[in-house]
Tab-separated table of C-alpha atoms in Angstrom:
chain	number	residue	atom	x	y	z
A	1	MET	CA	-59.773	-17.932	-32.698
A	2	TYR	CA	-59.782	-14.352	-34.048
A	3	ILE	CA	-57.764	-13.149	-30.978
A	4	LEU	CA	-55.165	-15.902	-31.550
A	5	PHE	CA	-54.975	-14.867	-35.154
A	6	LEU	CA	-54.229	-11.322	-34.168
A	7	LEU	CA	-51.565	-12.428	-31.754
A	8	LYS	CA	-49.767	-14.528	-34.360
A	9	ARG	CA	-50.099	-11.601	-36.852
A	10	ASN	CA	-48.566	-9.172	-34.328
A	11	ASN	CA	-45.637	-11.519	-33.607
A	12	MET	CA	-45.029	-11.990	-37.352
A	13	MET	CA	-45.028	-8.165	-37.886
A	14	GLN	CA	-42.502	-7.719	-35.037
A	15	HIS	CA	-40.340	-10.418	-36.489
A	16	MET	CA	-40.446	-8.773	-39.937
A	17	ARG	CA	-38.858	-5.623	-38.404
A	18	THR	CA	-35.633	-7.563	-37.811
A	19	HIS	CA	-35.352	-7.696	-41.625
A	20	THR	CA	-36.682	-4.214	-42.475
A	21	ALA	CA	-35.014	-2.493	-39.409
A	22	GLU	CA	-38.241	-0.554	-39.014
A	23	LYS	CA	-38.599	1.033	-35.521
A	24	PRO	CA	-42.063	2.606	-35.380
A	25	TYR	CA	-42.081	3.361	-31.614
A	26	SER	CA	-40.215	6.507	-30.514
A	27	CYS	CA	-39.397	7.833	-27.083
A	28	GLU	CA	-40.997	11.283	-26.611
A	29	VAL	CA	-38.144	12.396	-24.203
A	30	CYS	CA	-34.938	11.546	-26.098
A	31	GLY	CA	-36.143	10.376	-29.525
A	32	SER	CA	-34.708	6.815	-29.287
A	33	SER	CA	-36.633	4.345	-31.565
A	34	PHE	CA	-37.685	0.734	-30.948
A	35	ALA	CA	-39.104	-2.091	-33.048
A	36	ARG	CA	-41.450	-3.193	-30.196
A	37	LYS	CA	-43.819	-1.122	-28.108
A	38	GLN	CA	-42.888	-3.132	-25.046
A	39	ASN	CA	-39.199	-2.178	-25.460
A	40	MET	CA	-40.141	1.456	-25.822
A	41	LEU	CA	-42.181	1.354	-22.582
A	42	GLN	CA	-39.293	-0.285	-20.713
A	43	HIS	CA	-36.937	2.369	-22.066
A	44	MET	CA	-39.262	5.156	-20.822
A	45	ARG	CA	-38.628	3.966	-17.196
A	46	THR	CA	-35.033	5.157	-17.519
A	47	HIS	CA	-36.441	8.689	-17.663
A	48	THR	CA	-39.267	8.278	-15.208
A	49	GLY	CA	-37.313	6.165	-12.675
A	50	GLU	CA	-40.260	3.823	-12.391
A	51	LYS	CA	-39.386	0.326	-11.089
A	52	PRO	CA	-42.693	-1.606	-11.005
A	53	TYR	CA	-41.256	-5.043	-10.379
A	54	SER	CA	-40.102	-5.913	-6.826
A	55	CYS	CA	-38.275	-8.817	-5.334
A	56	GLU	CA	-40.430	-10.676	-2.747
A	57	VAL	CA	-37.424	-11.608	-0.652
A	58	CYS	CA	-35.336	-8.424	-0.230
A	59	GLY	CA	-37.588	-5.683	-1.722
A	60	SER	CA	-35.182	-4.576	-4.420
A	61	SER	CA	-37.054	-2.941	-7.380
A	62	PHE	CA	-36.466	-3.358	-11.122
A	63	THR	CA	-37.656	-1.786	-14.374
A	64	THR	CA	-38.470	-5.110	-16.088
A	65	LYS	CA	-39.967	-8.385	-15.079
A	66	GLN	CA	-37.023	-10.236	-16.686
A	67	ASN	CA	-34.558	-8.417	-14.414
A	68	VAL	CA	-36.475	-9.280	-11.304
A	69	LEU	CA	-36.553	-12.953	-12.322
A	70	LEU	CA	-32.828	-12.902	-12.890
A	71	HIS	CA	-32.261	-11.179	-9.570
A	72	MET	CA	-34.366	-13.872	-7.763
A	73	ARG	CA	-31.573	-16.423	-8.650
A	74	THR	CA	-29.221	-14.603	-6.266
A	75	HIS	CA	-31.534	-15.798	-3.526
A	76	THR	CA	-32.408	-19.229	-4.881
A	77	GLY	CA	-28.903	-20.002	-6.185
A	78	GLU	CA	-30.454	-21.241	-9.406
A	79	LYS	CA	-27.943	-21.417	-12.291
A	80	PRO	CA	-29.783	-23.003	-15.218
A	81	TYR	CA	-27.105	-22.396	-17.852
A	82	SER	CA	-24.146	-24.933	-17.802
A	83	CYS	CA	-20.938	-24.889	-19.775
A	84	GLU	CA	-20.529	-28.094	-21.746
A	85	VAL	CA	-16.712	-27.886	-21.573
A	86	CYS	CA	-15.918	-27.283	-17.879
A	87	GLY	CA	-19.239	-27.613	-16.210
A	88	SER	CA	-19.413	-24.067	-14.799
A	89	SER	CA	-22.963	-22.879	-14.216
A	90	PHE	CA	-24.394	-19.417	-14.727
A	91	ALA	CA	-27.628	-17.561	-13.741
A	92	ARG	CA	-27.850	-15.771	-17.037
A	93	LYS	CA	-27.695	-16.966	-20.630
A	94	GLN	CA	-25.572	-13.927	-21.580
A	95	SER	CA	-23.000	-14.844	-18.992
A	96	ILE	CA	-22.500	-18.422	-20.371
A	97	ARG	CA	-22.014	-16.995	-23.874
A	98	LYS	CA	-19.264	-14.718	-22.526
A	99	HIS	CA	-17.778	-17.511	-20.569
A	100	MET	CA	-17.619	-19.896	-23.616
A	101	GLN	CA	-15.192	-17.434	-25.251
A	102	THR	CA	-12.652	-18.259	-22.599
A	103	HIS	CA	-12.522	-21.762	-24.076
A	104	THR	CA	-12.577	-20.829	-27.740
A	105	GLY	CA	-10.085	-17.947	-27.295
A	106	GLU	CA	-12.456	-15.878	-29.565
A	107	LYS	CA	-11.916	-12.120	-29.271
A	108	PRO	CA	-14.255	-10.671	-31.876
A	109	TYR	CA	-14.054	-6.981	-30.780
A	110	THR	CA	-10.984	-5.050	-31.947
A	111	CYS	CA	-9.946	-1.528	-30.991
A	112	GLU	CA	-9.465	0.564	-34.215
A	113	LEU	CA	-6.872	2.851	-32.449
A	114	CYS	CA	-4.438	0.413	-30.853
A	115	GLY	CA	-5.467	-3.019	-32.102
A	116	SER	CA	-6.277	-4.511	-28.659
A	117	CYS	CA	-8.809	-7.349	-28.883
A	118	PHE	CA	-11.596	-8.226	-26.513
A	119	THR	CA	-14.021	-11.053	-25.934
A	120	HIS	CA	-16.883	-8.812	-24.878
A	121	LYS	CA	-18.474	-5.806	-26.506
A	122	GLU	CA	-18.755	-4.067	-23.093
A	123	SER	CA	-14.991	-4.519	-22.611
A	124	ILE	CA	-14.052	-2.755	-25.858
A	125	LEU	CA	-16.449	0.137	-25.133
A	126	GLN	CA	-14.864	0.562	-21.702
A	127	HIS	CA	-11.359	0.310	-23.321
A	128	MET	CA	-12.210	2.972	-25.916
A	129	ARG	CA	-12.797	5.488	-23.114
A	130	LYS	CA	-9.082	5.242	-22.287
A	131	HIS	CA	-8.482	6.881	-25.705
A	132	THR	CA	-11.363	9.334	-25.618
A	133	GLY	CA	-11.147	10.236	-21.923
A	134	GLU	CA	-14.966	9.868	-21.681
A	135	LYS	CA	-16.355	9.316	-18.166
A	136	PRO	CA	-20.103	9.014	-18.683
A	137	TYR	CA	-21.064	7.872	-15.138
A	138	SER	CA	-21.132	10.564	-12.422
A	139	CYS	CA	-21.499	10.330	-8.609
A	140	GLU	CA	-24.711	12.085	-7.513
A	141	VAL	CA	-23.111	12.995	-4.172
A	142	CYS	CA	-19.700	14.558	-5.032
A	143	GLY	CA	-19.726	14.730	-8.792
A	144	SER	CA	-16.741	12.398	-9.422
A	145	SER	CA	-16.849	10.829	-12.933
A	146	PHE	CA	-16.060	7.285	-13.989
A	147	THR	CA	-15.514	5.315	-17.181
A	148	THR	CA	-17.736	2.396	-16.078
A	149	LYS	CA	-21.013	2.141	-14.219
A	150	GLN	CA	-19.492	-0.601	-12.005
A	151	ASN	CA	-16.734	1.764	-10.816
A	152	MET	CA	-19.320	4.508	-10.167
A	153	LEU	CA	-21.514	2.146	-8.073
A	154	GLN	CA	-18.451	0.942	-6.143
A	155	HIS	CA	-17.454	4.595	-5.471
A	156	MET	CA	-21.015	5.317	-4.200
A	157	ARG	CA	-20.299	2.922	-1.306
A	158	THR	CA	-17.703	5.279	0.021
A	159	HIS	CA	-20.584	7.648	0.711
A	160	THR	CA	-23.176	5.072	1.868
A	161	GLY	CA	-20.773	2.853	3.765
A	162	GLU	CA	-22.409	-0.184	2.216
A	163	LYS	CA	-20.289	-3.362	2.282
A	164	PRO	CA	-22.445	-6.011	0.560
A	165	TYR	CA	-19.851	-8.760	0.283
A	166	PRO	CA	-19.142	-10.615	3.651
A	167	CYS	CA	-16.432	-13.130	4.316
A	168	GLU	CA	-18.037	-16.502	5.173
A	169	ILE	CA	-15.205	-17.442	7.556
A	170	CYS	CA	-14.643	-14.382	9.781
A	171	GLY	CA	-17.595	-12.115	8.845
A	172	SER	CA	-15.487	-9.178	7.558
A	173	SER	CA	-17.435	-7.131	5.013
A	174	PHE	CA	-16.177	-5.474	1.801
A	175	ALA	CA	-17.483	-2.836	-0.633
A	176	ARG	CA	-16.109	-4.785	-3.615
A	177	LYS	CA	-16.469	-8.480	-4.517
A	178	GLU	CA	-12.796	-8.546	-5.725
A	179	ASN	CA	-11.618	-7.375	-2.274
A	180	MET	CA	-13.687	-10.033	-0.545
A	181	TRP	CA	-12.098	-12.750	-2.702
A	182	GLN	CA	-8.573	-11.345	-2.104
A	183	HIS	CA	-9.367	-11.321	1.669
A	184	MET	CA	-10.419	-15.016	1.486
A	185	ARG	CA	-6.880	-15.901	0.475
A	186	THR	CA	-5.646	-14.807	3.926
A	187	HIS	CA	-7.766	-17.758	5.263
A	188	THR	CA	-7.016	-20.304	2.521
A	189	GLY	CA	-3.397	-19.329	1.934
A	190	GLU	CA	-4.020	-19.408	-1.853
A	191	LYS	CA	-1.459	-17.443	-3.902
A	192	PRO	CA	-2.638	-17.871	-7.546
A	193	TYR	CA	-0.301	-15.404	-9.205
A	194	PRO	CA	3.323	-16.749	-9.529
A	195	CYS	CA	6.309	-14.890	-10.787
A	196	GLU	CA	7.579	-16.507	-13.956
A	197	ILE	CA	11.193	-15.639	-13.154
A	198	CYS	CA	11.741	-16.559	-9.489
A	199	GLY	CA	8.593	-18.488	-8.647
A	200	SER	CA	7.454	-16.260	-5.839
A	201	SER	CA	3.623	-16.329	-5.517
A	202	PHE	CA	1.142	-13.574	-4.654
A	203	THR	CA	-2.461	-13.277	-3.568
A	204	LYS	CA	-3.091	-10.346	-5.901
A	205	LYS	CA	-2.235	-9.951	-9.625
A	206	GLU	CA	-1.231	-6.295	-8.969
A	207	ASN	CA	1.284	-7.378	-6.383
A	208	MET	CA	2.825	-9.907	-8.806
A	209	LEU	CA	3.120	-7.316	-11.562
A	210	ARG	CA	4.781	-4.819	-9.107
A	211	HIS	CA	7.154	-7.631	-8.104
A	212	MET	CA	8.025	-8.359	-11.719
A	213	ARG	CA	9.486	-4.851	-11.986
A	214	THR	CA	12.231	-5.837	-9.452
A	215	HIS	CA	13.456	-8.211	-12.113
A	216	THR	CA	12.919	-5.978	-15.203
A	217	GLY	CA	13.916	-2.710	-13.564
A	218	GLU	CA	10.888	-1.069	-15.218
A	219	LYS	CA	9.747	2.176	-13.581
A	220	PRO	CA	6.776	3.340	-15.664
A	221	TYR	CA	5.686	6.221	-13.414
A	222	SER	CA	7.629	9.503	-13.687
A	223	CYS	CA	7.523	12.674	-11.608
A	224	GLU	CA	6.516	15.650	-13.806
A	225	ILE	CA	8.676	18.072	-11.696
A	226	CYS	CA	12.065	16.336	-11.339
A	227	GLY	CA	11.796	13.302	-13.672
A	228	SER	CA	12.353	10.665	-10.904
A	229	SER	CA	10.850	7.273	-11.943
A	230	PHE	CA	8.964	4.833	-9.813
A	231	THR	CA	7.717	1.237	-10.075
A	232	THR	CA	4.187	2.027	-8.732
A	233	GLU	CA	1.847	4.931	-9.241
A	234	GLN	CA	1.283	5.133	-5.483
A	235	ASN	CA	5.075	5.729	-4.846
A	236	MET	CA	5.100	8.409	-7.576
A	237	LEU	CA	2.158	10.232	-6.020
A	238	GLN	CA	3.742	10.071	-2.561
A	239	HIS	CA	6.994	11.432	-4.027
A	240	MET	CA	5.075	14.370	-5.673
A	241	ARG	CA	4.168	15.446	-2.054
A	242	THR	CA	7.881	16.176	-1.413
A	243	HIS	CA	7.490	18.957	-4.096
A	244	THR	CA	3.980	20.196	-3.157
A	245	GLY	CA	4.438	19.819	0.639
A	246	GLU	CA	0.943	18.242	0.748
A	247	LYS	CA	0.230	16.195	3.913
A	248	PRO	CA	-3.309	14.816	3.390
A	249	TYR	CA	-3.319	12.469	6.386
A	250	PRO	CA	-3.854	14.325	9.677
A	251	CYS	CA	-3.720	12.755	13.200
A	252	GLU	CA	-7.185	13.143	14.789
A	253	LEU	CA	-5.650	13.465	18.279
A	254	CYS	CA	-2.752	15.963	18.029
A	255	GLY	CA	-3.247	17.443	14.511
A	256	SER	CA	0.088	16.305	13.115
A	257	SER	CA	-0.137	15.740	9.330
A	258	PHE	CA	1.619	13.146	7.150
A	259	ALA	CA	2.238	12.663	3.406
A	260	ARG	CA	1.558	8.947	3.691
A	261	LYS	CA	-1.382	7.123	5.304
A	262	LYS	CA	1.014	4.422	6.583
A	263	ASN	CA	3.096	6.959	8.464
A	264	MET	CA	-0.070	8.521	10.061
A	265	LEU	CA	-1.223	5.061	11.248
A	266	GLN	CA	2.209	4.376	12.751
A	267	HIS	CA	2.116	7.793	14.443
A	268	MET	CA	-1.281	7.030	15.959
A	269	ARG	CA	0.346	4.181	17.936
A	270	ILE	CA	2.193	6.798	19.973
A	271	HIS	CA	-1.203	7.858	21.347
A	272	THR	CA	-2.773	4.419	21.627
A	273	GLY	CA	0.372	2.541	22.845
A	274	GLU	CA	-0.424	-0.186	20.334
A	275	LYS	CA	2.490	-2.376	19.461
A	276	PRO	CA	1.167	-4.991	16.982
A	277	TYR	CA	4.489	-6.531	15.997
A	278	SER	CA	5.985	-9.012	18.442
A	279	CYS	CA	9.382	-10.861	18.430
A	280	GLU	CA	8.715	-14.594	18.356
A	281	ILE	CA	11.906	-15.276	20.405
A	282	CYS	CA	11.831	-12.862	23.344
A	283	GLY	CA	8.314	-11.338	23.052
A	284	SER	CA	9.453	-7.728	22.610
A	285	SER	CA	6.717	-5.604	20.897
A	286	PHE	CA	7.073	-2.867	18.303
A	287	THR	CA	4.953	-0.261	16.633
A	288	GLN	CA	6.448	-0.897	13.144
A	289	LYS	CA	7.071	-4.198	11.363
A	290	GLN	CA	10.423	-2.796	10.103
A	291	LYS	CA	11.633	-2.261	13.645
A	292	MET	CA	10.590	-5.726	14.695
A	293	LEU	CA	12.519	-7.228	11.702
A	294	GLN	CA	15.607	-5.172	12.647
A	295	HIS	CA	15.298	-6.350	16.258
A	296	MET	CA	15.101	-10.079	15.093
A	297	ARG	CA	18.631	-9.654	13.727
A	298	THR	CA	19.980	-9.202	17.277
A	299	HIS	CA	18.926	-12.861	17.788
A	300	THR	CA	19.935	-14.243	14.394
A	301	GLY	CA	23.112	-12.217	14.037
A	302	GLU	CA	22.170	-11.429	10.507
A	303	LYS	CA	23.922	-8.371	9.057
A	304	PRO	CA	22.603	-8.054	5.433
A	305	TYR	CA	24.173	-4.659	4.610
A	306	SER	CA	27.856	-4.665	3.803
A	307	CYS	CA	30.291	-1.854	3.186
A	308	GLU	CA	31.828	-2.077	-0.290
A	309	VAL	CA	35.128	-0.609	0.941
A	310	CYS	CA	36.026	-2.556	4.042
A	311	SER	CA	33.328	-5.285	4.133
A	312	SER	CA	32.021	-4.248	7.553
A	313	SER	CA	28.475	-5.584	7.989
A	314	PHE	CA	25.418	-3.939	9.551
A	315	THR	CA	21.869	-4.882	10.629
A	316	GLN	CA	20.384	-1.696	9.186
A	317	LYS	CA	20.844	-0.038	5.854
A	318	VAL	CA	20.950	3.404	7.480
A	319	SER	CA	23.850	2.322	9.711
A	320	MET	CA	25.794	1.140	6.617
A	321	LEU	CA	25.236	4.524	4.888
A	322	LYS	CA	26.434	6.404	7.947
A	323	HIS	CA	29.551	4.148	8.084
A	324	MET	CA	30.336	4.836	4.475
A	325	ARG	CA	30.992	8.417	5.386
A	326	THR	CA	34.051	7.308	7.397
A	327	HIS	CA	35.533	6.376	3.969
A	328	THR	CA	34.257	9.211	1.872
A	329	GLY	CA	34.715	11.926	4.478
A	330	GLU	CA	31.274	13.313	3.721
A	331	LYS	CA	29.793	15.474	6.493
A	332	PRO	CA	26.396	16.519	5.243
A	333	TYR	CA	25.164	18.029	8.505
A	334	SER	CA	26.503	21.543	9.398
A	335	CYS	CA	26.032	23.699	12.500
A	336	GLU	CA	24.310	26.977	11.543
A	337	LEU	CA	26.190	28.843	14.318
A	338	CYS	CA	29.854	27.816	14.008
A	339	GLY	CA	29.978	25.889	10.719
A	340	SER	CA	31.201	22.608	12.193
A	341	SER	CA	30.248	19.674	10.009
A	342	PHE	CA	29.157	16.126	11.014
A	343	THR	CA	28.629	12.786	9.411
A	344	ARG	CA	25.450	12.094	11.408
A	345	LYS	CA	22.445	14.295	12.068
A	346	GLU	CA	22.365	13.064	15.725
A	347	SER	CA	25.925	14.282	16.206
A	348	MET	CA	25.069	17.645	14.841
A	349	LEU	CA	21.996	18.055	17.143
A	350	GLN	CA	24.132	17.017	20.165
A	351	HIS	CA	26.751	19.638	19.151
A	352	MET	CA	24.076	22.345	18.872
A	353	ARG	CA	23.359	21.872	22.581
A	354	LYS	CA	26.789	23.307	23.330
A	355	HIS	CA	25.595	26.526	21.908
A	356	THR	CA	22.020	26.463	23.284
A	357	GLY	CA	22.973	24.933	26.696
A	358	GLU	CA	20.019	22.526	26.263
A	359	LYS	CA	20.140	19.352	28.383
A	360	PRO	CA	16.957	17.446	27.549
A	361	TYR	CA	17.812	14.212	29.388
A	362	SER	CA	17.392	14.087	33.189
A	363	CYS	CA	18.374	11.432	35.730
A	364	GLU	CA	15.248	9.932	37.309
A	365	VAL	CA	17.014	9.578	40.670
A	366	CYS	CA	18.873	12.886	41.248
A	367	SER	CA	17.525	15.041	38.304
A	368	SER	CA	20.995	15.814	36.939
A	369	PRO	CA	20.598	17.002	33.354
A	370	PHE	CA	22.578	15.766	30.320
A	371	THR	CA	22.984	16.770	26.689
A	372	THR	CA	22.783	13.187	25.371
A	373	LYS	CA	20.743	10.139	26.291
A	374	GLN	CA	23.940	8.058	26.322
A	375	ASN	CA	25.521	10.281	28.980
A	376	MET	CA	22.401	10.123	31.091
A	377	LEU	CA	22.365	6.257	30.914
A	378	GLN	CA	26.068	6.074	31.855
A	379	HIS	CA	25.366	8.435	34.837
A	380	MET	CA	22.459	6.174	35.940
A	381	ARG	CA	24.966	3.403	36.636
A	382	ILE	CA	26.285	5.529	39.520
A	383	HIS	CA	22.913	4.931	41.187
A	384	THR	CA	22.390	1.300	40.041
A	385	GLY	CA	26.022	0.143	40.390
A	386	GLU	CA	25.696	-1.550	37.019
A	387	LYS	CA	29.053	-2.273	35.301
A	388	PRO	CA	28.225	-3.916	31.988
A	389	TYR	CA	31.788	-3.799	30.477
A	390	THR	CA	34.077	-6.546	31.690
A	391	CYS	CA	37.859	-7.002	31.107
A	392	GLU	CA	38.338	-10.387	29.379
A	393	ILE	CA	41.809	-10.770	30.976
A	394	CYS	CA	41.322	-9.986	34.672
A	395	GLY	CA	37.516	-9.780	35.008
A	396	SER	CA	37.466	-6.163	36.217
A	397	SER	CA	34.127	-4.450	35.472
A	398	PHE	CA	33.392	-0.913	34.365
A	399	ALA	CA	30.392	1.365	33.921
A	400	ARG	CA	31.685	2.879	30.696
A	401	LYS	CA	33.079	1.106	27.669
A	402	GLN	CA	35.726	3.840	27.321
A	403	ASN	CA	37.005	3.088	30.825
A	404	MET	CA	37.226	-0.626	30.063
A	405	LEU	CA	39.265	0.026	26.871
A	406	GLN	CA	41.663	2.314	28.813
A	407	HIS	CA	42.046	-0.400	31.467
A	408	MET	CA	42.828	-3.029	28.771
A	409	ARG	CA	45.990	-1.050	27.793
A	410	THR	CA	47.416	-1.954	31.258
A	411	HIS	CA	47.486	-5.528	30.001
A	412	THR	CA	48.550	-4.909	26.402
A	413	GLY	CA	50.952	-2.059	27.153
A	414	GLU	CA	49.444	-0.055	24.316
A	415	LYS	CA	50.111	3.655	24.546
A	416	PRO	CA	48.329	5.314	21.608
A	417	TYR	CA	48.804	8.998	22.718
A	418	SER	CA	52.248	10.449	21.901
A	419	CYS	CA	53.802	13.818	22.793
A	420	GLU	CA	54.622	15.676	19.641
A	421	ILE	CA	57.665	17.393	21.323
A	422	CYS	CA	59.548	14.570	23.117
A	423	GLY	CA	57.783	11.454	21.758
A	424	SER	CA	56.704	10.182	25.238
A	425	SER	CA	53.735	7.835	24.976
A	426	PHE	CA	50.648	7.457	27.218
A	427	THR	CA	47.682	5.189	27.707
A	428	GLN	CA	45.176	8.028	28.127
A	429	LYS	CA	44.690	11.186	26.241
A	430	GLU	CA	44.267	13.186	29.465
A	431	SER	CA	47.690	12.032	30.741
A	432	MET	CA	49.305	13.081	27.455
A	433	MET	CA	47.659	16.594	27.749
A	434	LYS	CA	48.923	17.016	31.346
A	435	HIS	CA	52.470	16.001	30.164
A	436	MET	CA	52.336	18.571	27.408
A	437	GLN	CA	52.058	21.347	30.066
A	438	THR	CA	55.592	20.400	31.328
A	439	HIS	CA	56.954	21.635	27.931
A	440	THR	CA	54.897	24.868	27.904
């Protein structure tokens, strides 16, 4: 009876401290004070690293008995706390309290600096670090700092390679639970984030927010060097490399470096021969999705890029921009040797071979060299006998398109080349040049 009396008295004294705020138990290491001796002893384990309570299933260790009991529910699936509104169940009492605020709309924690409101105390503490810049959690391996413990633990997996969240359908594993849920949508087809303007749906909230900027025109990320603005931080960082020259993604096989990871992965397919994008109509395979989509237009006839001057249409944006130079007269590519200018980079490179004498394209049959791939392909028809250009009037076939167009003039009577001296007209430029010699 005396022992029971002492226990009741001890509990009453501990309770009284909730009124008096007395904290008679102090940590000898950091000086933190506690109302209960048990809480002080638990706190001491944060300094000693002691974890005396172990999970019988997986062996994980914990500083308190309460934490190991809560952890056990991840194995048993027990969720003893149910929401009276929607029926959701939770393993921890604290979790259901936080969840209830989603129904009541209560946000009792307000940021004194910007006025943002939060449902959880942890959320406002994390938010405050955006203002203070505080990053109290550090990686023990590389020293990187983080605003939340969760982000630091997720980062640690980049060192350990741990991927504790597996997909139940295909077995793929992920370092973050959010990534696993996002991956699951590739199986279910779920797109829970719709655009309020056009109705397009997205699997990730970040993707929907990026898409919204196509409607609003918002470009919140600016380059500190030239002031260019971008819709995503990733695009801005990639742009910055055009100033710094940084190419952080090297090819492991040949050492070539790239500013974007996507470009490095595309380059790797040159070595592996991988062509993951296939045309559903003819089965042609491509290393890049963009090239496959461009190829598809040869089947559909789609030409989505139109010239604003003459309404000519093109399958590729780059072709439309090159065409525009026929109207503007712009010739941005100059020969460093003679100063000749060209509308296309390919034309300038071909011209340069007149100076260097380079002939990089060889016939596989007779080894004749050529300055351009087009000339080499035309030459190959001498060996194959191929004549892909046919006259629509008489059916005559030709190996070169230019020859077919010249032949057509025998039917139409067109003579586009005129002598500047006597006005005689000719179907071919060569004939006109020979005629000019009769005057000289």
